[in-house]
Coordinates of C-alpha atoms and ligand atoms in Angstrom, one line a residue:
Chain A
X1 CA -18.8 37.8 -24.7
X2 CA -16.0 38.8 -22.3
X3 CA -13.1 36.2 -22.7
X4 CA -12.7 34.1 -19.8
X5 CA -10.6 33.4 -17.0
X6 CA -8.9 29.8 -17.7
X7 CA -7.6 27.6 -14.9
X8 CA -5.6 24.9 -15.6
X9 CA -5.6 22.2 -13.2
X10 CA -9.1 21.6 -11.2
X11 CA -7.4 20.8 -7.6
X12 CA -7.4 23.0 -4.3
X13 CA -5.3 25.7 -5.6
X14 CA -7.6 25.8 -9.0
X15 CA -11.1 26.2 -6.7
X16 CA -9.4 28.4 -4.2
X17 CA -8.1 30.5 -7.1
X18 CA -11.1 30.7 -8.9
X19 CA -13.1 31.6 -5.5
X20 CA -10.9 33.9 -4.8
X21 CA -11.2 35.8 -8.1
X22 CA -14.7 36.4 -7.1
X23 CA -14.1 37.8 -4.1
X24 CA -11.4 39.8 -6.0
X25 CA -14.2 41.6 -7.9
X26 CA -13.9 39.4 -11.8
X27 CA -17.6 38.5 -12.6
X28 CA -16.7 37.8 -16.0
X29 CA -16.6 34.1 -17.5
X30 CA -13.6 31.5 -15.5
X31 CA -13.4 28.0 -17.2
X32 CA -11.7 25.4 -14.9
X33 CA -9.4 22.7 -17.0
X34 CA -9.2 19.3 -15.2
X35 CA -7.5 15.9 -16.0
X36 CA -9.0 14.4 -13.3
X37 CA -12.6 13.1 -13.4
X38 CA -13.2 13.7 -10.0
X39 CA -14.5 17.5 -8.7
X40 CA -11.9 19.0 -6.5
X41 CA -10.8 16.8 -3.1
X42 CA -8.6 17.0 -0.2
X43 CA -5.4 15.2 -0.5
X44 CA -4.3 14.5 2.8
X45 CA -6.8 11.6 3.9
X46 CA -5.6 9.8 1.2
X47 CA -2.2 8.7 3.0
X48 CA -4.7 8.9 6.8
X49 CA -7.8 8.7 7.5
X50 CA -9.3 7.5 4.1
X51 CA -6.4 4.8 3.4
X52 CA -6.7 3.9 7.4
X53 CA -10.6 3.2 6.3
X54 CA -11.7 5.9 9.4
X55 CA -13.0 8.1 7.1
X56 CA -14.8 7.6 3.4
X57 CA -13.7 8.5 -0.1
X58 CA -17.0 10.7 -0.4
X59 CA -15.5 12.9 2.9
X60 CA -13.0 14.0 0.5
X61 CA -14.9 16.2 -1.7
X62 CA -14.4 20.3 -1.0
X63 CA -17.8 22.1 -1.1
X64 CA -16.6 25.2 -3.4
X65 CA -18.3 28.5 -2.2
X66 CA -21.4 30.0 -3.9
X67 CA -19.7 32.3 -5.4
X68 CA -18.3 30.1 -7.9
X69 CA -21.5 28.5 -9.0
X70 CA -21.9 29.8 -12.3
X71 CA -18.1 28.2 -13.3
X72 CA -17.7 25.8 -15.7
X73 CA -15.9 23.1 -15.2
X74 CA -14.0 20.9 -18.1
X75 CA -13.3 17.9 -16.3
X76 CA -11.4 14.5 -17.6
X77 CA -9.8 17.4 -19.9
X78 CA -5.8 18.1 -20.2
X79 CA -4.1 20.9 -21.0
X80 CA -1.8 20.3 -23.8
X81 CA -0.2 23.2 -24.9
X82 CA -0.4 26.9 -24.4
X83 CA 0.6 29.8 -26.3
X84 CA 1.1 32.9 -24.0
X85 CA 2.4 35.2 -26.8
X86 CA -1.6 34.5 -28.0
X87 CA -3.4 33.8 -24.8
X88 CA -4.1 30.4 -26.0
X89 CA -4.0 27.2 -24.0
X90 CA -4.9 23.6 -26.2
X91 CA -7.1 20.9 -24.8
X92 CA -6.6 17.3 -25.1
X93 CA -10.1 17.2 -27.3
X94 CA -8.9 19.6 -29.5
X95 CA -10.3 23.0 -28.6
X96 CA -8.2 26.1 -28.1
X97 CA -9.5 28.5 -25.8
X98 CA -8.5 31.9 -26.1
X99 CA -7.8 33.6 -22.2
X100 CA -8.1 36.7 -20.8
X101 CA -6.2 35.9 -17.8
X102 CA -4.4 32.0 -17.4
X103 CA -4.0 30.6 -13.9
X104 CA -1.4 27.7 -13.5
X105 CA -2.7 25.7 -10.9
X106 CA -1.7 22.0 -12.4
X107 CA 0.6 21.2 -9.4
X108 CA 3.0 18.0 -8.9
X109 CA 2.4 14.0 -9.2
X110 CA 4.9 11.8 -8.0
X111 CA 8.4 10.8 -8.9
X112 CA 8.8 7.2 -10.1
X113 CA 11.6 4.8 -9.7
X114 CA 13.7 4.0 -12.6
X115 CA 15.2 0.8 -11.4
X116 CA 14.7 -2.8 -12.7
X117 CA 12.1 -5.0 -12.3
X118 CA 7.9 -5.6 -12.5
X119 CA 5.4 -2.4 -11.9
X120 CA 2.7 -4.5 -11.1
X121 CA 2.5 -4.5 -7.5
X122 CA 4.3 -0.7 -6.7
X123 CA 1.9 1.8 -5.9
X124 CA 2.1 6.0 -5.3
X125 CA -0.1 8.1 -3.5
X126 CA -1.3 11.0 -5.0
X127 CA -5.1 11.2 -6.4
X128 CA -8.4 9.3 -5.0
X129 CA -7.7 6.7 -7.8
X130 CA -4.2 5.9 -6.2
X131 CA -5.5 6.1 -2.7
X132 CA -8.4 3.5 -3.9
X133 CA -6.0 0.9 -5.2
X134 CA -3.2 1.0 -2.4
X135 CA -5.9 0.8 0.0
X136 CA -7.3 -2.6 -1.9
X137 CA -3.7 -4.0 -1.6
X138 CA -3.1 -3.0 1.9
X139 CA -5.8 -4.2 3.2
X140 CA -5.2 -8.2 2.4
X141 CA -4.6 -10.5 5.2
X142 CA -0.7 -10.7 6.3
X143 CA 0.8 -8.4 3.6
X144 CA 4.3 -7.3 3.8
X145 CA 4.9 -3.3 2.9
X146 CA 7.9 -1.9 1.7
X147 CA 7.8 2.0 1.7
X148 CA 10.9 3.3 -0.5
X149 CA 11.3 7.1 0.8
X150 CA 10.8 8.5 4.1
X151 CA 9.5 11.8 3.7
X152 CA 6.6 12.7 5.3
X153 CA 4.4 10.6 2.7
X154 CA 6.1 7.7 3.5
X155 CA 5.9 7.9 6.9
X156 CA 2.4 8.4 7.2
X157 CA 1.8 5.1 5.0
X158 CA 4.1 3.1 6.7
X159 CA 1.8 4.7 10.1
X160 CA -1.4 3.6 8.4
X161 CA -0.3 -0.3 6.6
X162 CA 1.2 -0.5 10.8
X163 CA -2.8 0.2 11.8
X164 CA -4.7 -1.4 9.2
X165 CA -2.2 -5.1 10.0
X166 CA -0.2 -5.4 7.7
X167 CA 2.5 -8.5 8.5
X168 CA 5.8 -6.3 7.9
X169 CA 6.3 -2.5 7.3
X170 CA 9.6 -1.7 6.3
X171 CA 10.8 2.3 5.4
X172 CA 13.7 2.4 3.4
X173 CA 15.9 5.8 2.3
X174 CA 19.1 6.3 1.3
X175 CA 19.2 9.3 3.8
X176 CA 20.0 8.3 7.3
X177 CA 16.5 9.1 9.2
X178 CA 13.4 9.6 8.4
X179 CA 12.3 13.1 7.7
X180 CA 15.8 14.6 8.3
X181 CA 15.8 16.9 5.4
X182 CA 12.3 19.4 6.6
X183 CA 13.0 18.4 10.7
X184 CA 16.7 18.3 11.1
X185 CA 18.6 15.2 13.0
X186 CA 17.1 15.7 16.6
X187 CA 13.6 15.5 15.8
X188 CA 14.1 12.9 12.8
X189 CA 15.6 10.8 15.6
X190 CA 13.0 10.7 17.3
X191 CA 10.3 10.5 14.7
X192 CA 12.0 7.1 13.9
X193 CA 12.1 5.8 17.7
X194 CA 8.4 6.4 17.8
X195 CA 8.1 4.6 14.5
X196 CA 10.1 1.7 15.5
X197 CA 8.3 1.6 19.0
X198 CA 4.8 1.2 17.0
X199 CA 6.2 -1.7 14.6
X200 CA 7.7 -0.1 11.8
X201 CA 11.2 -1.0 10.5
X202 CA 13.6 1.0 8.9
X203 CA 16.5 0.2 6.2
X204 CA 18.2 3.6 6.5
X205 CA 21.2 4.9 4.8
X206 CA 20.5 2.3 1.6
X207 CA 18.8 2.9 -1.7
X208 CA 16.7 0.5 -3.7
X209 CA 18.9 -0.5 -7.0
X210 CA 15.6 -3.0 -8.8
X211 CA 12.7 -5.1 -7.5
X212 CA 12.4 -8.8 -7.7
X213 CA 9.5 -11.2 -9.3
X214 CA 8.2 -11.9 -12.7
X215 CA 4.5 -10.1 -13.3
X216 CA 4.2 -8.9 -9.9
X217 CA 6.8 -7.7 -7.2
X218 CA 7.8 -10.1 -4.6
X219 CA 11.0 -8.2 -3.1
X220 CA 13.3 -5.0 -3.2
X221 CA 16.9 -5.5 -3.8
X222 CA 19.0 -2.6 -1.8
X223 CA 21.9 -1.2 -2.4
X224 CA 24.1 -3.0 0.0
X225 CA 22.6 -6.3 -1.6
X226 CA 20.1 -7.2 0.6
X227 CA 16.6 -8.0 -0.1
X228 CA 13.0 -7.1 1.4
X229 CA 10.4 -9.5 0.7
X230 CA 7.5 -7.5 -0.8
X231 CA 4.0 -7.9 -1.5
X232 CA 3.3 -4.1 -1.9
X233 CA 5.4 -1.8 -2.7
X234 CA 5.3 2.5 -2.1
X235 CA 7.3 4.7 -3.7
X236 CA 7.3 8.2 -2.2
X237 CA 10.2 9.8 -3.3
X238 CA 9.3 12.9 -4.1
X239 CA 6.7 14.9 -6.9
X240 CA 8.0 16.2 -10.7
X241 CA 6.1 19.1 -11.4
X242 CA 3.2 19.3 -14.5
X243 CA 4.7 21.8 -16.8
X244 CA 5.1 20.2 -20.0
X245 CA 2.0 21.9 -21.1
X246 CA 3.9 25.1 -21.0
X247 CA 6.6 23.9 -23.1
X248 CA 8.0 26.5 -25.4
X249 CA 6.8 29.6 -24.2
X250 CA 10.8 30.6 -22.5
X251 CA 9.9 30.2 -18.9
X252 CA 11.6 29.2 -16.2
X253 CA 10.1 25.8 -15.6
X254 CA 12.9 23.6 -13.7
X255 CA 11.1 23.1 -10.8
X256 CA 8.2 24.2 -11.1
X257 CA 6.8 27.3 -12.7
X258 CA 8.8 30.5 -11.6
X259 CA 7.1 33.2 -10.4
X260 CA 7.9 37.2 -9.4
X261 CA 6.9 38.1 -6.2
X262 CA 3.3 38.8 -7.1
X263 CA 3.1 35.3 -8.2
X264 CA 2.8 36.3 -12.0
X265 CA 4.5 34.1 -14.8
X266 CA 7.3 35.1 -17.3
X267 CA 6.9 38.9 -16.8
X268 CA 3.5 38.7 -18.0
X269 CA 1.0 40.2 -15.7
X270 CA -1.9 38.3 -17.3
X271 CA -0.3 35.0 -16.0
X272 CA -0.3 33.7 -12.3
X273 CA 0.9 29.9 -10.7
X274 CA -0.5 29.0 -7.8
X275 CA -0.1 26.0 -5.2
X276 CA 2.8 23.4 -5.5
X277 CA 3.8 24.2 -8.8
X278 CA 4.2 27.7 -7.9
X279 CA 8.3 28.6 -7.2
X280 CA 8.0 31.9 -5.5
X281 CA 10.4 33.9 -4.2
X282 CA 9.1 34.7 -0.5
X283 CA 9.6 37.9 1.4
X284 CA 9.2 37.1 5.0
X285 CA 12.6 35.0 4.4
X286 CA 15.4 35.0 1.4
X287 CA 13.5 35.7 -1.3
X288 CA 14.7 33.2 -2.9
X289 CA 12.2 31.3 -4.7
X290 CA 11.3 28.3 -3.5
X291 CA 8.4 25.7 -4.1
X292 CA 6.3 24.7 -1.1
X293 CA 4.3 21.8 -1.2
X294 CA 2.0 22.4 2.3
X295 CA -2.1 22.8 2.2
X296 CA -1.8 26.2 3.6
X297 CA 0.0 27.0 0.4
X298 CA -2.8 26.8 -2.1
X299 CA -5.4 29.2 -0.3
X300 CA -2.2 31.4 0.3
X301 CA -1.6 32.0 -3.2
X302 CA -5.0 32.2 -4.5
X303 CA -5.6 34.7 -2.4
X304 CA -2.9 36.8 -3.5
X305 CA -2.7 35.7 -7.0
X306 CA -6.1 36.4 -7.9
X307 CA -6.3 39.9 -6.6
X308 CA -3.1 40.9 -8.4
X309 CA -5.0 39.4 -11.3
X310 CA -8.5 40.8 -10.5
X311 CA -6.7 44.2 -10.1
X312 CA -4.6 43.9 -13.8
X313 CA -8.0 42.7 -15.8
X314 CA -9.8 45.7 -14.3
X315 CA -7.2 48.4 -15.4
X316 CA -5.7 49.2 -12.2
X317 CA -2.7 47.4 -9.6
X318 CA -3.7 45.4 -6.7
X319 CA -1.2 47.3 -4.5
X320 CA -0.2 44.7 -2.5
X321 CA 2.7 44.2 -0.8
X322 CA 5.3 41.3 -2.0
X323 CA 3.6 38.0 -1.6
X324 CA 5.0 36.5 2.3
X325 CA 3.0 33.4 3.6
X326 CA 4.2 32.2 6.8
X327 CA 4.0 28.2 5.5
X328 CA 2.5 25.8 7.8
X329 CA 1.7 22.3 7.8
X330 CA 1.0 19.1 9.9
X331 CA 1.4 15.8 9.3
X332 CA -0.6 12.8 11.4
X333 CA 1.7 9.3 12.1
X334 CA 0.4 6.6 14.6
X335 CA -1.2 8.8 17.5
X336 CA 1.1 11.6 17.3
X337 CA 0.9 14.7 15.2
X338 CA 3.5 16.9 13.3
X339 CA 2.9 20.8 13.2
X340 CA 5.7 22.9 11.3
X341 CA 5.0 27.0 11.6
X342 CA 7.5 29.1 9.3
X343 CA 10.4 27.3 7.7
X344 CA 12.2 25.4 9.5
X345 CA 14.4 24.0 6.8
X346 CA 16.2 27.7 6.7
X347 CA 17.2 27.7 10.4
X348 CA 18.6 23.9 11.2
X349 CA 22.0 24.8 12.1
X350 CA 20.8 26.3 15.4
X351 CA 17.9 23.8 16.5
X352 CA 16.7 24.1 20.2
X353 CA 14.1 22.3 22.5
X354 CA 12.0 25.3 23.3
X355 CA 9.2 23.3 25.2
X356 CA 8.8 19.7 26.7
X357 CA 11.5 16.9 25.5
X358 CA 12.0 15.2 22.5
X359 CA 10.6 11.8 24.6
X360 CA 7.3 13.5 24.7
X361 CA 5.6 16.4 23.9
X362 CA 8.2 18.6 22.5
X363 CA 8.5 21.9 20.4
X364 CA 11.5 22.5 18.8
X365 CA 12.7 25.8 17.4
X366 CA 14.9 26.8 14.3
X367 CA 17.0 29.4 14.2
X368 CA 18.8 31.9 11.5
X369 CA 21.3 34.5 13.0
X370 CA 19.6 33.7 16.3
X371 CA 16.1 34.7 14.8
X372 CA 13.2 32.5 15.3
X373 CA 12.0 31.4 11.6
X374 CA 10.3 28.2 12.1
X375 CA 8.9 25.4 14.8
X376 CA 7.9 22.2 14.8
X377 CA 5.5 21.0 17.2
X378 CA 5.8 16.6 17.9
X379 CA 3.1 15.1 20.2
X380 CA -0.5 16.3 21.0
X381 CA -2.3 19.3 21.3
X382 CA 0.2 20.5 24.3
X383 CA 2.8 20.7 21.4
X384 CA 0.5 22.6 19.2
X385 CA -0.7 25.1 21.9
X386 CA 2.8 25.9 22.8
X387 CA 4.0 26.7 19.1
X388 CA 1.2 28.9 19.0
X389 CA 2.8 31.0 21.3
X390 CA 5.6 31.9 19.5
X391 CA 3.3 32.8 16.5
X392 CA 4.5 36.9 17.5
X393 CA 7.8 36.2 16.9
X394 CA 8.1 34.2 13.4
X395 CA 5.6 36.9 12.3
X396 CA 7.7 39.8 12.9
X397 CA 8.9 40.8 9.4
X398 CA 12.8 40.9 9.0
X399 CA 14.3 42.7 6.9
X400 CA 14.9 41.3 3.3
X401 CA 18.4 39.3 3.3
X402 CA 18.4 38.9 -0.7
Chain B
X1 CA -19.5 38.0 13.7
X2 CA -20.4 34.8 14.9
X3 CA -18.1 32.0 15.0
X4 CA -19.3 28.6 15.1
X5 CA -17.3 25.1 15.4
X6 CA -18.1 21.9 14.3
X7 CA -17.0 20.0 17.0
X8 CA -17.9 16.3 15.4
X9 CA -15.2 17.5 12.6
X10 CA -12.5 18.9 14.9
X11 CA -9.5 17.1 15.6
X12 CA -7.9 19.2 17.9
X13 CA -5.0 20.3 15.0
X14 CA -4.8 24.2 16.8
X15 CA -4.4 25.4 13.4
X16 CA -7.4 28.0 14.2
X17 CA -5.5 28.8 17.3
X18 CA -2.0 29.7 15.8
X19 CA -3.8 31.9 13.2
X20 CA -6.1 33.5 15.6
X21 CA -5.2 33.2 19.2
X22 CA -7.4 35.5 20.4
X23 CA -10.4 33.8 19.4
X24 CA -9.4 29.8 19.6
X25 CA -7.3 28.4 22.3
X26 CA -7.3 25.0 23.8
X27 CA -9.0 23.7 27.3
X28 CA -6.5 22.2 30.1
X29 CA -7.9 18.8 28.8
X30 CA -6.6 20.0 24.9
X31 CA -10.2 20.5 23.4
X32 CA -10.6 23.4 21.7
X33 CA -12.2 26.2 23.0
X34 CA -13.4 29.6 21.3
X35 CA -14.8 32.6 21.6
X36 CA -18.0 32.6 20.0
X37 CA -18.6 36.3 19.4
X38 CA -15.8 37.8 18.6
X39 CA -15.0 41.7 18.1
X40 CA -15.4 42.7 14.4
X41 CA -11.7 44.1 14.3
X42 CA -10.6 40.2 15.1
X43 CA -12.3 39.0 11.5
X44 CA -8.9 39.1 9.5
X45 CA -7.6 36.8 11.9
X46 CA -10.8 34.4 12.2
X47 CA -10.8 34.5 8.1
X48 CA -7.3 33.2 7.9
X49 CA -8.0 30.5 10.9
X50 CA -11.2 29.0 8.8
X51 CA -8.9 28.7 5.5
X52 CA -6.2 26.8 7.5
X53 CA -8.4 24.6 9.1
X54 CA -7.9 21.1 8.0
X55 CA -10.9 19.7 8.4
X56 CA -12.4 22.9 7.2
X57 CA -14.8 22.6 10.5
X58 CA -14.8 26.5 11.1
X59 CA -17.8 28.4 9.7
X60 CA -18.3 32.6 10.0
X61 CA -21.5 33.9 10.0
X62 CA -22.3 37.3 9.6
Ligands
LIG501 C1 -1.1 11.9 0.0 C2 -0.9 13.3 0.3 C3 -0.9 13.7 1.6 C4 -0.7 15.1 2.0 N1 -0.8 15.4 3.3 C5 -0.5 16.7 3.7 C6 -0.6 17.1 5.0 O1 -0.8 16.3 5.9 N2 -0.3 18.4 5.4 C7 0.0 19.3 4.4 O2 0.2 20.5 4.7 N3 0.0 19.0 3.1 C8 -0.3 17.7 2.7 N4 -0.2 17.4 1.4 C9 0.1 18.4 0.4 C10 -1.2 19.1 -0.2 O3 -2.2 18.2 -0.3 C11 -0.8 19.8 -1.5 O4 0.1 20.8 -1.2 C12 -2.0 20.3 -2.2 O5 -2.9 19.3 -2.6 C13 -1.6 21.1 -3.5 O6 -2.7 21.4 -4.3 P1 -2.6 21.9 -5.8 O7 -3.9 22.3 -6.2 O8 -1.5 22.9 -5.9 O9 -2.0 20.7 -6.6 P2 -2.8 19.3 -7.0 O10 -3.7 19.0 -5.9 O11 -1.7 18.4 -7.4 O12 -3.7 19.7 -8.2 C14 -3.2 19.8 -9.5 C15 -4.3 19.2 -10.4 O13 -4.1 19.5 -11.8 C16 -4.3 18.4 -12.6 N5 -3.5 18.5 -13.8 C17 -2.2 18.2 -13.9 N6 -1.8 18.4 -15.2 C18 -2.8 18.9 -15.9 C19 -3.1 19.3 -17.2 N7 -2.1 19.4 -18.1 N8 -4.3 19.7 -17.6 C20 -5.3 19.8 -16.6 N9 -5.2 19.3 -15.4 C21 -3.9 18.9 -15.0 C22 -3.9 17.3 -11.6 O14 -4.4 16.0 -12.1 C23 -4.5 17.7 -10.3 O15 -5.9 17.4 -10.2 C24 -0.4 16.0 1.0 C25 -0.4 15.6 -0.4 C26 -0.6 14.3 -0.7 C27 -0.5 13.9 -2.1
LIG502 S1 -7.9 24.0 13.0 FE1 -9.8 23.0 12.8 S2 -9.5 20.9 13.5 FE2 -7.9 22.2 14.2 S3 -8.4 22.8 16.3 FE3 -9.0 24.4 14.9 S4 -11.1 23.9 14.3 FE4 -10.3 22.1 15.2

């Protein structure tokens, strides 16, 4: 028998990956390594609609394509160790399955807080299990939330405790507004009037130095001294990157696994990442590489990846061009929506107000050398139809600047 | 190609219609509205709008 395709990690970017291959021409054998029990599901409820209660768990589920029917799937299984020199990788039951092409897909899980104090009590937000549990604590009567990071995770929770009644929601960050790193100050200002209008509270500019309580929190002790009174606590500070499985085989792994601009591993062309844990070097912008953790991202790279891999099982090169998503993403707080097209992180120190105001409806552009390169839409659909107009423009391919 | 919507999934994101605005745009009231027949030559563009639909409410049929 043909030696499979592995997978490591049975998320999005693993199903879309291993779909993709199909469509890429690779009928032979793919084996899908997950360390969740669950089949792949969508992540993004689990901070919205599914922690709000609006929509269920079971909603969750992605329904993979026919093509990938015949699959097999080795779920509530870890990968433990791999050995590209011998196209190896090392299960957590003790097998060792020999690969004829390896496909990183085991993405991020969330950073923890190292400060003092009881666990009981602190939650994350990353899987269905997570989701399941924060959702059982935030939905008892009168509960004061403390949300420690005010990404766009954060936010979203502190949006959803606000709707489901929870008795105080406080954000806390040591940065001094809410999403400033991704949206720049003038949007992040107003991203935190609109949460303050809608009950939120924010302790900005502040870290959290331990938590209080003896088996289960009851406050957060800031940095300037004061303390929150707490009966749940959320850390979203950020993701750490599951490589540890790929220990020892001299790759670049310090944030995340890097890639060439094919998306392949280490020089090795029988080894692609895909989806968060991907750091790829993309050629619409700097090339430098860079991970993206956006839901576009995954389908983006299996696409890619898995023809480049298709192409180098079956003798020949995929001739693509260098791999250049144009990243977008949303996110959904209270009844307004986020939309980011591009990246506007490379262009904040020119930010203009292309459409609307930043009261209302607004779109906001980012510029680089006075080049468009990313926009964020803040509001409703009026937002989101006039980004799409300047889709032409952060399309138009610049020339490489690295 | 026929492009059909589920409109009990949509939420209005316009993530079809930055992908493919030739085929989804929105209604003066913000619904989404879309060509339901679109021009074979479009089907790149309607491929990459299905994939970046969040609520994976776009189907293509043949
Ligand atoms: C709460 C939340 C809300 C989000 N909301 C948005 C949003 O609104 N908009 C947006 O654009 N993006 C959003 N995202 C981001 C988006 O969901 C991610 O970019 C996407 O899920 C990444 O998919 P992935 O398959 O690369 O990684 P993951 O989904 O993390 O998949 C990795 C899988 O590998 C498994 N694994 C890890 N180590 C091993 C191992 N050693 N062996 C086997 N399996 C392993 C993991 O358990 C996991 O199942 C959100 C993410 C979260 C967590
Ligand atoms: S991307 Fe999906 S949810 Fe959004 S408007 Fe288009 S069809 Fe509706």
């Amino acid at each position: 028998m043909r030696a499979p395709i592995v997978v490591a990690g049975a998320s999005m970017a693993g199903l879309r990956t291993a779909e993709q291959l199909r469509a890429a021409g690779w009928d032979g054998p793919i084996i899908l390594i997950g360390d969740e029990s669950h089949m792949p599901y969508n992540r993004p409820p689990l901070s919205k609609e599914v922690l709000a209660g609006r929509a269920t768990f079971d909603s969750l589920a992605f329904r993979p394509r026919t093509a990938v029917a015949d699959v097999t799937w080795r779920l509530g299984t870890k990968a433990v160790r791999a050995d590209l020199d011998r196209h190896l990788v090392e299960l957590d039951d003790g097998e060792a399955l020999t690969y004829a092409g390896l496909v990183i897909a085991t993405g991020m899980r969330p950073r923890r807080l190292r400060c003092p104090g009881p666990t009981t009590g602190r939650h994350t937000v990353r899987t269905l299990d997570d989701a399941r549990g924060l959702r059982d604590a935030l939905t008892r009567p009168g509960v004061r939330v403390v949300v420690v990071g005010a990404g766009f995770i954060g936010c979203e929770v502190a949006a959803t405790a606000v709707a489901l009644g929870a008795a105080e929601v406080t954000v806390v960050d040591p940065l001094p507004l809410p999403m400033i790193g991704p949206l720049g100050e003038p949007l992040a200002r107003a991203l935190r009037d609109r949460h303050e209008q809608r009950g939120v509270r924010f302790a900005l500019g502040t870290g959290v130095t331990a938590f209080e309580g003896e088996d289960h929190v009851t406050g957060v002790i800031l940095a300037d001294g004061s303390v929150l009174a707490a009966d749940v606590v959320v850390e979203s500070v950020g993701s750490v990157a599951n490589t540890e499985w790929l220990d020892g085989n001299g790759l670049d792994l310090t944030d995340g696994v890097l890639t060439d601009e094919h998306l392949r591993v280490g020089c090795r062309p029988d080894v692609v990442a895909v989806g968060d844990i991907a750091r790829f070097p993309n050629a619409r912008y700097d090339g430098v590489p860079r991970r993206v953790e956006h839901w576009s991202i995954p389908t983006d790279t299996a696409k890619h990846a898995a023809r480049v891999l298709a192409a180098h099982l079956g003798g020949t090169e995929s001739g693509l061009a260098p791999f250049a998503p144009l990243p977008t993403f949303w996110s959904d707080q209270h009844d307004f929506r986020l939309q980011s097209f591009g990246a506007p992180a490379l262009g904040k120190d020119d930010i203009r107000v292309l459409e609307g105001d930043l009261d209302g409806d607004v779109l906001v552009g980012y510029h680089t050398d006075g080049r468009l390169v990313g926009v964020v839409a803040l509001g409703g659909t009026a937002a989101a139809a006039a980004a799409a107009r300047h889709r032409a423009e952060l399309l138009k391919q610049p020339a490489l600047t690295a | 190609m026929k492009v059909v919507v589920d409109m009990n999934k949509c939420q209005d994101h316009g993530q079809c219609v930055f992908a493919a605005p030739d085929v989804f745009s929105f209604d003066d009231a913000g619904r989404l509205a879309y060509v339901a027949d679109p021009d074979d030559a479009l089907r790149d563009e309607v491929e990459e709008a299905a994939d970046v639909c969040p609520l994976q409410a776009i189907r293509i049929e043949d």
